[in-house]
Amino acid sequence: MADPTREVRITGILEGISFLVLLFVAMPLKYLAGMPIAVRIVGTVHGLLFIAFVWTVARARTRCGWPARRVAEALVASLLPFGPFVLDRKLRAEHAGAGNV
């Protein structure tokens, strides 16, 4: 069975990348180059990855017993442009500190 924390980390990274692409590639293409299709495509992908991230966080809460504070941290991190990368670093450090390198 896969490690739910690892799933959160992977989906978080993918969601974070899609958010940055949406903000720094698709949005400028829409407003500066008149290409709204970029936001539609990247926005859809980002939305699906956001839902997947929330799902993996919920799974980590039930399977690993994540406290409400950690769930809240993860969800807030997903709303900030570089938040998922900060969360990944924190989870990776905790995982290494627990002797699970």
mmCIF file of C-alpha atoms in Angstrom:
data_model
loop_
_atom_site.group_PDB
_atom_site.id
_atom_site.type_symbol
_atom_site.label_atom_id
_atom_site.label_comp_id
_atom_site.label_asym_id
_atom_site.label_seq_id
_atom_site.Cartn_x
_atom_site.Cartn_y
_atom_site.Cartn_z
ATOM 1 C CA MET A 1 0.000 0.000 0.000
ATOM 2 C CA ALA A 2 1.312 3.452 -0.888
ATOM 3 C CA ASP A 3 2.364 5.905 1.805
ATOM 4 C CA PRO A 4 -0.348 8.626 2.060
ATOM 5 C CA THR A 5 2.222 11.256 3.059
ATOM 6 C CA ARG A 6 4.238 10.502 -0.068
ATOM 7 C CA GLU A 7 1.048 10.786 -2.121
ATOM 8 C CA VAL A 8 0.384 14.210 -0.581
ATOM 9 C CA ARG A 9 3.919 15.294 -1.427
ATOM 10 C CA ILE A 10 3.707 14.151 -5.044
ATOM 11 C CA THR A 11 0.241 15.593 -5.694
ATOM 12 C CA GLY A 12 1.257 18.782 -3.905
ATOM 13 C CA ILE A 13 4.272 19.251 -6.156
ATOM 14 C CA LEU A 14 2.191 18.622 -9.284
ATOM 15 C CA GLU A 15 -0.554 20.955 -8.068
ATOM 16 C CA GLY A 16 2.026 23.620 -7.182
ATOM 17 C CA ILE A 17 3.635 23.405 -10.613
ATOM 18 C CA SER A 18 0.254 23.659 -12.324
ATOM 19 C CA PHE A 19 -0.599 26.718 -10.190
ATOM 20 C CA LEU A 20 2.647 28.442 -11.179
ATOM 21 C CA VAL A 21 2.080 27.624 -14.855
ATOM 22 C CA LEU A 22 -1.440 29.026 -14.555
ATOM 23 C CA LEU A 23 -0.227 32.237 -12.904
ATOM 24 C CA PHE A 24 2.969 32.874 -14.848
ATOM 25 C CA VAL A 25 2.291 31.348 -18.275
ATOM 26 C CA ALA A 26 -1.421 30.935 -18.963
ATOM 27 C CA MET A 27 -2.634 34.186 -17.404
ATOM 28 C CA PRO A 28 -0.087 36.339 -19.277
ATOM 29 C CA LEU A 29 -0.979 34.498 -22.493
ATOM 30 C CA LYS A 30 -4.628 35.312 -21.890
ATOM 31 C CA TYR A 31 -4.211 38.977 -21.016
ATOM 32 C CA LEU A 32 -1.118 39.937 -23.010
ATOM 33 C CA ALA A 33 -1.430 37.715 -26.086
ATOM 34 C CA GLY A 34 -5.202 37.324 -26.274
ATOM 35 C CA MET A 35 -5.102 33.538 -25.838
ATOM 36 C CA PRO A 36 -7.826 32.649 -23.310
ATOM 37 C CA ILE A 37 -7.633 28.968 -24.261
ATOM 38 C CA ALA A 38 -4.377 28.744 -22.275
ATOM 39 C CA VAL A 39 -6.231 29.538 -19.038
ATOM 40 C CA ARG A 40 -9.027 27.146 -19.902
ATOM 41 C CA ILE A 41 -6.626 24.231 -20.475
ATOM 42 C CA VAL A 42 -4.170 24.913 -17.660
ATOM 43 C CA GLY A 43 -6.984 25.952 -15.325
ATOM 44 C CA THR A 44 -8.775 22.660 -15.897
ATOM 45 C CA VAL A 45 -5.616 20.654 -15.245
ATOM 46 C CA HIS A 46 -4.877 22.714 -12.144
ATOM 47 C CA GLY A 47 -8.434 22.256 -10.878
ATOM 48 C CA LEU A 48 -8.217 18.495 -11.255
ATOM 49 C CA LEU A 49 -4.854 18.421 -9.496
ATOM 50 C CA PHE A 50 -6.239 20.608 -6.689
ATOM 51 C CA ILE A 51 -9.097 18.147 -6.176
ATOM 52 C CA ALA A 52 -6.591 15.265 -6.187
ATOM 53 C CA PHE A 53 -4.496 17.112 -3.604
ATOM 54 C CA VAL A 54 -7.461 17.676 -1.291
ATOM 55 C CA TRP A 55 -8.356 13.989 -1.704
ATOM 56 C CA THR A 56 -4.841 12.833 -0.778
ATOM 57 C CA VAL A 57 -4.793 15.145 2.251
ATOM 58 C CA ALA A 58 -8.110 13.647 3.395
ATOM 59 C CA ARG A 59 -6.662 10.143 2.918
ATOM 60 C CA ALA A 60 -3.566 11.076 4.929
ATOM 61 C CA ARG A 61 -5.809 12.349 7.721
ATOM 62 C CA THR A 62 -7.697 9.072 7.942
ATOM 63 C CA ARG A 63 -4.806 6.683 7.270
ATOM 64 C CA CYS A 64 -1.991 8.449 9.113
ATOM 65 C CA GLY A 65 -4.062 10.232 11.718
ATOM 66 C CA TRP A 66 -3.016 13.695 10.603
ATOM 67 C CA PRO A 67 -4.262 16.256 13.144
ATOM 68 C CA ALA A 68 -6.593 19.031 12.002
ATOM 69 C CA ARG A 69 -3.728 21.541 12.225
ATOM 70 C CA ARG A 70 -1.636 19.648 9.670
ATOM 71 C CA VAL A 71 -4.648 19.293 7.360
ATOM 72 C CA ALA A 72 -5.246 23.046 7.645
ATOM 73 C CA GLU A 73 -1.565 23.756 6.917
ATOM 74 C CA ALA A 74 -1.710 21.585 3.814
ATOM 75 C CA LEU A 75 -4.894 23.202 2.543
ATOM 76 C CA VAL A 76 -3.587 26.723 3.145
ATOM 77 C CA ALA A 77 -0.321 25.778 1.424
ATOM 78 C CA SER A 78 -2.288 24.719 -1.650
ATOM 79 C CA LEU A 79 -3.715 28.240 -1.941
ATOM 80 C CA LEU A 80 -0.317 29.962 -1.994
ATOM 81 C CA PRO A 81 1.815 29.994 -5.156
ATOM 82 C CA PHE A 82 4.874 28.343 -3.571
ATOM 83 C CA GLY A 83 3.055 26.784 -0.624
ATOM 84 C CA PRO A 84 3.095 23.165 -1.827
ATOM 85 C CA PHE A 85 6.883 23.298 -2.145
ATOM 86 C CA VAL A 86 7.255 24.574 1.424
ATOM 87 C CA LEU A 87 4.879 21.834 2.614
ATOM 88 C CA ASP A 88 6.885 19.220 0.700
ATOM 89 C CA ARG A 89 10.099 20.333 2.353
ATOM 90 C CA LYS A 90 8.482 20.152 5.805
ATOM 91 C CA LEU A 91 6.991 16.684 5.189
ATOM 92 C CA ARG A 92 10.259 15.402 3.739
ATOM 93 C CA ALA A 93 12.197 16.682 6.768
ATOM 94 C CA GLU A 94 9.731 15.075 9.176
ATOM 95 C CA HIS A 95 9.918 11.814 7.254
ATOM 96 C CA ALA A 96 13.747 11.840 7.335
ATOM 97 C CA GLY A 97 13.744 12.772 11.035
ATOM 98 C CA ALA A 98 11.592 9.752 11.778
ATOM 99 C CA GLY A 99 14.294 7.510 10.296
ATOM 100 C CA ASN A 100 12.309 6.777 7.142
ATOM 101 C CA VAL A 101 14.740 8.051 4.548
#
